[in-house]
Coordinates of C-alpha atoms in Angstrom, one line a residue:
M76 CA 12.1 -9.6 -7.4
S77 CA 8.7 -10.6 -8.1
S78 CA 6.5 -8.9 -11.3
R79 CA 3.3 -9.8 -9.5
A80 CA 3.8 -8.0 -6.2
L81 CA 2.7 -4.6 -7.6
P82 CA -1.2 -5.4 -7.6
L83 CA -1.1 -6.8 -3.9
L84 CA 0.5 -3.8 -2.7
F85 CA -1.7 -1.4 -4.1
I86 CA -4.7 -3.3 -3.4
N87 CA -3.6 -3.8 0.2
L88 CA -2.2 0.0 0.8
G89 CA -5.9 1.0 -1.0
G90 CA -7.7 -0.9 1.5
E91 CA -5.8 0.5 4.6
M92 CA -6.3 4.1 3.0
L93 CA -9.9 3.6 3.2
Y94 CA -10.1 2.3 6.8
I95 CA -8.4 5.3 8.0
L96 CA -10.2 7.9 5.7
D97 CA -13.6 6.4 6.9
Q98 CA -12.4 6.3 10.7
R99 CA -11.6 10.2 10.3
L100 CA -14.8 11.0 8.1
R101 CA -16.7 9.5 11.4
A102 CA -14.7 11.3 13.9
Q103 CA -15.0 14.8 12.3
N104 CA -18.9 14.3 11.9
I105 CA -18.8 14.7 8.2
P106 CA -22.2 14.4 7.0
A107 CA -23.0 10.8 5.9
D108 CA -24.0 11.5 2.2
K109 CA -20.6 13.4 1.8
A110 CA -18.7 10.8 3.6
K111 CA -20.4 8.1 1.2
K112 CA -19.5 10.4 -1.7
V113 CA -15.9 10.4 -0.7
M114 CA -15.7 6.5 -0.5
N115 CA -17.5 5.9 -3.5
D116 CA -15.4 8.2 -5.6
I117 CA -12.0 6.6 -4.4
I118 CA -13.2 3.3 -4.8
T119 CA -14.5 4.0 -8.3
N120 CA -11.0 5.5 -9.2
M121 CA -9.3 2.5 -7.6
F122 CA -11.2 -0.1 -9.9
K123 CA -11.3 1.4 -12.9
Q124 CA -10.9 -1.1 -15.7
N125 CA -8.2 0.8 -17.7
F126 CA -6.3 1.8 -14.3
L127 CA -6.2 -1.8 -13.2
E128 CA -5.1 -2.9 -16.5
E129 CA -1.8 -1.3 -16.4
L130 CA -1.6 -2.2 -12.6
F131 CA -2.0 -5.8 -13.5
K132 CA 0.8 -6.1 -16.3
P133 CA 3.8 -8.0 -15.0
Q134 CA 6.2 -5.2 -13.9
E135 CA 8.6 -4.8 -11.4
L136 CA 7.8 -2.5 -8.0
Y137 CA 8.6 1.2 -9.0
S138 CA 9.9 3.7 -6.6
K139 CA 8.4 4.9 -3.1
K140 CA 7.5 8.3 -5.0
A141 CA 5.9 7.0 -7.7
L142 CA 3.5 4.8 -5.7
R143 CA 2.9 7.8 -3.3
T144 CA 1.9 9.9 -6.5
V145 CA -0.5 7.6 -7.2
F146 CA -2.3 7.8 -3.9
D147 CA -2.0 11.3 -3.4
R148 CA -4.1 11.5 -6.7
L149 CA -6.5 8.6 -5.3
A150 CA -6.9 10.4 -2.0
H151 CA -7.9 13.5 -3.8
A152 CA -10.5 11.9 -6.2
S153 CA -13.4 13.5 -4.5
I154 CA -14.5 16.2 -2.9
M155 CA -12.2 15.6 -0.1
R156 CA -9.2 17.8 0.6
L157 CA -6.0 16.8 2.6
N158 CA -3.1 19.1 3.6
Q159 CA 0.4 18.0 3.4
A160 CA 1.1 16.8 6.8
S161 CA -2.2 14.9 6.8
M162 CA -1.4 13.2 3.4
D163 CA 2.2 12.3 5.0
K164 CA 0.5 10.7 8.0
L165 CA -2.3 8.8 6.0
Y166 CA 0.6 7.4 3.9
D167 CA 2.8 6.7 6.9
L168 CA -0.5 4.8 8.6
M169 CA -1.2 2.8 5.2
T170 CA 2.5 1.5 4.7
M171 CA 3.2 0.8 8.4
A172 CA 0.0 -1.4 8.6
F173 CA 0.6 -3.6 5.6
K174 CA 4.1 -3.8 6.6
Y175 CA 2.9 -5.5 9.9
Q176 CA 0.6 -7.6 7.9
V177 CA 3.1 -8.9 5.4
L178 CA 5.6 -9.7 8.6
L179 CA 2.8 -11.6 10.5
C180 CA 2.1 -13.9 7.5
P181 CA 2.5 -17.3 8.9
R182 CA 3.4 -18.3 5.3
P183 CA 4.0 -16.6 2.2
K184 CA 0.7 -17.5 0.4
D185 CA -1.6 -15.9 3.4
I186 CA -0.7 -12.7 1.8
L187 CA -3.6 -13.6 -0.6
L188 CA -5.9 -14.1 2.4
V189 CA -4.8 -10.5 3.6
S190 CA -5.7 -8.9 0.4
F191 CA -9.1 -10.7 0.3
N192 CA -9.9 -9.3 3.7
H193 CA -9.4 -5.9 2.5
M194 CA -11.4 -6.8 -0.6
D195 CA -14.1 -8.2 1.4
V196 CA -14.2 -4.8 3.6
I197 CA -14.0 -2.6 0.5
K198 CA -17.0 -4.2 -0.9
D199 CA -18.9 -3.8 2.2
F200 CA -18.2 -0.1 1.8
V201 CA -20.1 -0.2 -1.5
K202 CA -22.6 -3.0 -1.0
D203 CA -25.5 -0.3 -1.7
T204 CA -24.0 0.9 -4.8
P205 CA -24.4 -1.7 -7.6
S206 CA -22.4 -0.3 -10.4
I207 CA -19.3 0.3 -8.1
L208 CA -19.7 -3.2 -6.5
S209 CA -19.3 -4.6 -9.6
L210 CA -16.3 -3.4 -10.4
V211 CA -14.6 -4.5 -7.1
D212 CA -16.0 -8.0 -7.8
E213 CA -14.5 -8.3 -11.2
T214 CA -11.3 -7.2 -9.7
H215 CA -11.7 -9.8 -7.0
L216 CA -12.2 -12.3 -9.6
Q217 CA -9.1 -11.0 -11.3
L218 CA -7.1 -11.8 -8.3
V219 CA -8.3 -15.2 -7.6
E220 CA -7.4 -16.2 -11.4
M221 CA -4.1 -14.5 -11.5
Y222 CA -2.7 -15.9 -7.7
T223 CA -4.9 -18.7 -6.6
T224 CA -2.6 -21.0 -8.9
L225 CA 1.1 -19.6 -8.0
S226 CA 3.4 -21.8 -6.5
S227 CA 4.9 -21.5 -2.8
G228 CA 8.0 -20.4 -4.1
E229 CA 6.2 -17.8 -6.2
F230 CA 4.4 -16.4 -3.2
Q231 CA 7.8 -16.4 -1.1
L232 CA 9.3 -14.2 -3.7
I233 CA 6.4 -11.7 -3.7
R234 CA 6.6 -11.4 0.2
Q235 CA 10.5 -11.0 -0.3
T236 CA 9.8 -8.3 -2.7
L237 CA 7.2 -6.4 -0.4
L238 CA 9.7 -6.6 2.4
I239 CA 12.4 -5.1 0.6
F240 CA 10.0 -2.3 -0.4
F241 CA 9.1 -1.6 3.3
Q242 CA 12.6 -2.3 4.8
D243 CA 13.8 1.4 5.4
M244 CA 10.5 2.4 6.6
H245 CA 10.4 2.5 10.5
I246 CA 7.4 5.0 11.4
R247 CA 6.2 4.4 15.1
V248 CA 2.2 4.2 15.2
S249 CA 0.8 4.8 18.5
I250 CA -1.8 1.8 18.2
F251 CA 1.2 -0.7 17.8
L252 CA 3.2 1.2 20.5
K253 CA 0.4 0.5 22.8
D254 CA -0.4 -2.9 21.7
K255 CA 3.5 -3.7 22.6
V256 CA 3.7 -5.1 18.9
Q257 CA 6.5 -2.0 17.9
N258 CA 9.6 -0.8 19.5
S259 CA 10.3 2.9 20.2
N260 CA 12.7 2.5 17.1
G261 CA 9.7 1.8 14.9
R262 CA 10.6 -2.0 14.3
F263 CA 8.2 -4.6 14.9
V264 CA 8.1 -7.5 17.4
L265 CA 7.6 -10.7 16.0
P266 CA 5.5 -13.3 18.1
T267 CA 7.6 -16.5 19.4
S268 CA 4.1 -18.1 19.9
G269 CA 0.7 -18.9 18.5
P270 CA -0.7 -20.9 15.6
V271 CA 2.0 -22.5 13.0
P272 CA 1.3 -22.1 9.5
Y273 CA -1.2 -24.3 7.9
G274 CA 0.1 -27.7 6.7
T275 CA 3.0 -27.5 9.2
Q276 CA 3.6 -29.3 12.5
V277 CA 4.3 -27.6 16.0
P278 CA 7.8 -27.6 16.6
G279 CA 9.5 -30.0 19.1
L280 CA 10.3 -33.2 17.6
I281 CA 13.1 -34.4 15.5
R282 CA 12.8 -37.5 13.4
M283 CA 15.8 -39.5 11.8
F284 CA 15.3 -41.5 8.8
S285 CA 17.5 -44.2 7.2
C286 CA 18.6 -44.1 3.6
T287 CA 15.6 -46.0 2.8
G288 CA 13.4 -43.7 4.0
E289 CA 12.2 -45.4 7.1
E290 CA 12.1 -43.7 10.4
V291 CA 14.6 -44.9 12.8
T292 CA 14.3 -42.6 15.7
R293 CA 12.6 -39.5 17.2
R294 CA 13.9 -36.8 19.4
Q295 CA 12.1 -34.1 21.4
F296 CA 13.4 -30.7 22.3
T297 CA 12.0 -27.5 24.1
N298 CA 10.7 -25.4 21.1
G299 CA 10.6 -22.0 23.4
G300 CA 7.3 -20.9 22.5
N301 CA 3.7 -21.8 23.1
Y302 CA 2.7 -23.2 19.8
A303 CA -0.6 -24.4 18.2
A304 CA -1.4 -26.5 15.3
A305 CA -3.4 -24.7 12.8
L306 CA -7.2 -25.6 12.8
R307 CA -7.9 -25.0 9.1
E308 CA -6.8 -23.1 6.1
G309 CA -8.5 -19.9 5.2
S310 CA -10.7 -19.7 2.1
F311 CA -9.5 -18.3 -1.1
E312 CA -12.9 -18.4 -2.7
I313 CA -14.6 -15.2 -3.6
F314 CA -16.9 -15.5 -0.4
G315 CA -15.4 -17.7 2.5
D316 CA -14.0 -17.6 6.0
R317 CA -10.3 -16.2 5.4
V318 CA -9.5 -17.3 9.1
T319 CA -6.9 -14.7 9.7
K320 CA -8.0 -11.2 11.0
L321 CA -5.0 -9.7 9.3
G322 CA -5.9 -7.1 6.7
T323 CA -9.5 -6.6 8.5
N324 CA -10.4 -3.0 9.7
M325 CA -8.3 -2.3 12.8
Y326 CA -10.1 1.2 12.9
S327 CA -13.8 -0.2 13.5
V328 CA -13.2 0.7 17.1
S329 CA -12.5 4.2 17.4
R330 CA -8.9 4.8 18.5
Q331 CA -6.7 7.9 18.5
V332 CA -3.7 7.0 16.1
E333 CA -0.5 9.1 16.0
T334 CA 2.6 8.6 13.7
H335 CA 6.1 9.6 14.5
M336 CA 9.5 9.3 12.8
S337 CA 11.9 7.3 14.8
G338 CA 15.3 8.4 15.4
T339 CA 17.0 5.6 13.7
S340 CA 14.8 6.3 10.4
K341 CA 15.6 10.0 10.8
N342 CA 19.6 9.3 11.2
S343 CA 19.8 6.7 8.4
S344 CA 17.9 9.0 6.1
Q345 CA 20.5 12.0 6.7
H346 CA 23.3 10.1 6.0
T347 CA 22.1 8.7 2.9
K348 CA 23.8 10.3 -0.2
V349 CA 21.8 11.4 -3.0
N350 CA 22.6 9.8 -6.1
V351 CA 22.6 12.7 -8.9
A352 CA 23.1 10.8 -11.7
P353 CA 19.8 10.4 -14.0
N354 CA 17.9 7.3 -13.1
P355 CA 17.8 5.0 -16.1
L356 CA 14.0 3.9 -15.2
A357 CA 13.1 7.4 -15.0
K358 CA 11.4 7.7 -18.4
E359 CA 9.5 4.2 -18.2
E360 CA 8.6 5.4 -14.7
L361 CA 7.0 8.4 -15.8
N362 CA 5.2 6.9 -18.7
M363 CA 3.8 4.2 -16.2
L364 CA 2.6 7.0 -13.8
A365 CA 1.1 9.0 -16.9
R366 CA -0.7 5.7 -18.1
L367 CA -2.0 5.1 -14.6
M368 CA -3.2 8.7 -13.7
G369 CA -4.7 8.7 -17.1
G370 CA -7.4 6.5 -15.6
L371 CA -7.7 8.6 -12.4
E372 CA -9.9 11.9 -12.0
V373 CA -9.4 14.5 -9.8
Q374 CA -12.7 16.5 -9.1
T375 CA -12.6 20.4 -9.0
P376 CA -15.3 21.2 -6.6
G377 CA -17.6 24.2 -8.3
N378 CA -17.8 25.9 -4.9
A379 CA -16.2 26.1 -1.7
E380 CA -19.4 24.4 0.2
S381 CA -19.2 21.4 -1.8
S382 CA -15.7 20.5 -0.6
F383 CA -14.3 20.1 2.8
R384 CA -10.8 19.5 4.2
V385 CA -10.0 16.2 6.6
N386 CA -7.3 16.7 9.3
L387 CA -5.8 13.3 10.3
F388 CA -4.4 15.1 13.5
S389 CA -6.4 16.1 16.6
T390 CA -6.1 20.0 15.9
D391 CA -4.9 22.1 13.2
E392 CA -2.0 23.1 15.2
E393 CA -0.7 19.7 15.5
E394 CA -1.1 19.3 11.7
E395 CA 1.1 22.4 11.0
E396 CA 3.4 21.5 13.8
A397 CA 3.7 17.9 11.9
L398 CA 4.5 19.6 8.7
I399 CA 7.2 21.6 9.8
S400 CA 9.0 19.1 12.2
R401 CA 9.1 16.6 9.6
P402 CA 12.6 16.1 8.2
D403 CA 13.3 17.9 4.8
D404 CA 14.8 14.8 3.3
L405 CA 11.8 12.6 4.4
L406 CA 9.5 14.6 2.7
Y407 CA 7.7 12.9 -0.4
G408 CA 8.4 15.1 -3.5
V409 CA 4.9 15.1 -5.6
I410 CA 5.5 14.6 -9.0
N411 CA 2.8 16.4 -10.9
I412 CA 1.7 14.7 -14.1
Q413 CA -1.2 16.1 -16.4
A414 CA -2.5 12.8 -17.8
T415 CA -6.1 12.2 -18.9
K416 CA -7.6 9.4 -20.5
D417 CA -6.8 10.6 -23.8
Q418 CA -4.0 8.5 -25.3
Q419 CA -3.0 11.3 -27.7
A420 CA -2.0 12.9 -24.7
N421 CA -0.2 10.2 -22.8
A422 CA 1.5 9.7 -26.3
E423 CA 2.6 13.3 -26.5
L424 CA 4.2 12.9 -22.9
A425 CA 6.1 9.8 -24.1
K426 CA 7.3 11.7 -27.2
I427 CA 8.7 14.4 -25.1
M428 CA 10.2 12.3 -23.0
G429 CA 11.9 10.5 -25.7
E430 CA 13.0 13.7 -27.2
F431 CA 14.4 14.9 -23.9
T432 CA 16.4 11.9 -23.4
E433 CA 17.9 11.9 -26.7
P434 CA 21.6 13.1 -26.5
G435 CA 22.0 16.6 -27.7
H436 CA 18.3 17.2 -28.4
Q437 CA 17.0 20.5 -26.7
S438 CA 15.0 22.9 -28.3
P439 CA 15.1 26.6 -26.8
S440 CA 11.1 26.8 -26.4
S441 CA 11.2 23.6 -24.3
S442 CA 13.8 24.4 -22.2
S443 CA 12.3 25.4 -18.8
K444 CA 10.1 22.3 -19.6
G445 CA 13.1 19.9 -19.8
D446 CA 14.7 21.5 -16.7
D447 CA 11.4 20.2 -14.8
L448 CA 11.4 16.7 -16.2
L449 CA 15.2 16.5 -15.4
A450 CA 14.3 17.7 -11.6
M451 CA 11.5 14.9 -11.5
M452 CA 13.6 12.4 -13.0
D453 CA 16.6 12.9 -10.4
G454 CA 14.1 13.1 -7.7
L455 CA 13.0 9.4 -8.4

């Protein structure tokens, strides 16, 4: 698995989260000043330097629950609040949208163009706030520096890593179902026509070469699709035409979006055996979360008037029904970690975790805390 996939996963999921929230804030007629504050606060936390330093360190992807925990924290980094069902729906929409984009990339390197499309729109959200825009620009430069020099093989490994992460997620999304790009079982329909990847030829010709490298014969065949050559390559510069529309805001035109758990996903999850053995990566994963969360801030509104709730469903009744009907084994367990920017607090957490994992060590005063940590590790 690629150790460079995590930043791209985070940036693209974060971009999709902002698109969805922007659409819902508009749909619920949230006052412009409050909506802008929500977007600014979330983007500020997404692109904080200490947060990104941890994110950009070469590392393998962590569990879905760990990543979900980070986005739970990000979504509540402002005065906006989401109920559990709405947060579930938000995360489902984010993940399925990016999964579709990864599947549709004509070549692995185009995942970077998708990421740049997300960055371009995120910059548009904060174009009137120079202090936040500078944070996004700095991250964009970091992405260019880190990824534009990678080989095609390294991008192929990144793509495979992302697809492995998404392979068991088959959430039906109304937009995809209406556009007939997703089947009723939640699996995507990949096109057999359209432009071929840049730098490749339209299929339909077989060329034979001699041992000296000279072409000796040609044979044509029916390719079974309506292919076209790519006109030009998307720009990997800070500013430029990305060519691909993947990663742009598909919610810019108001559309009602619903998500449903597919029957295949429910059945496969119910038959999945739970491994009760402690995960050997649990300590590292919790420490990683502590360091990441140390750079995030959840605002505590001083009064009820300053905060507001966003509902990703049409009505409160639909939201409550979605929470009740969601299978228990598909609910995302939220790991509550009290981490701050204070490195001493992070070191203390690491010390507690280190003591907890040592055989035979357990003090009476920390018994209940140990049980909680064990439960968290078992859940990862």
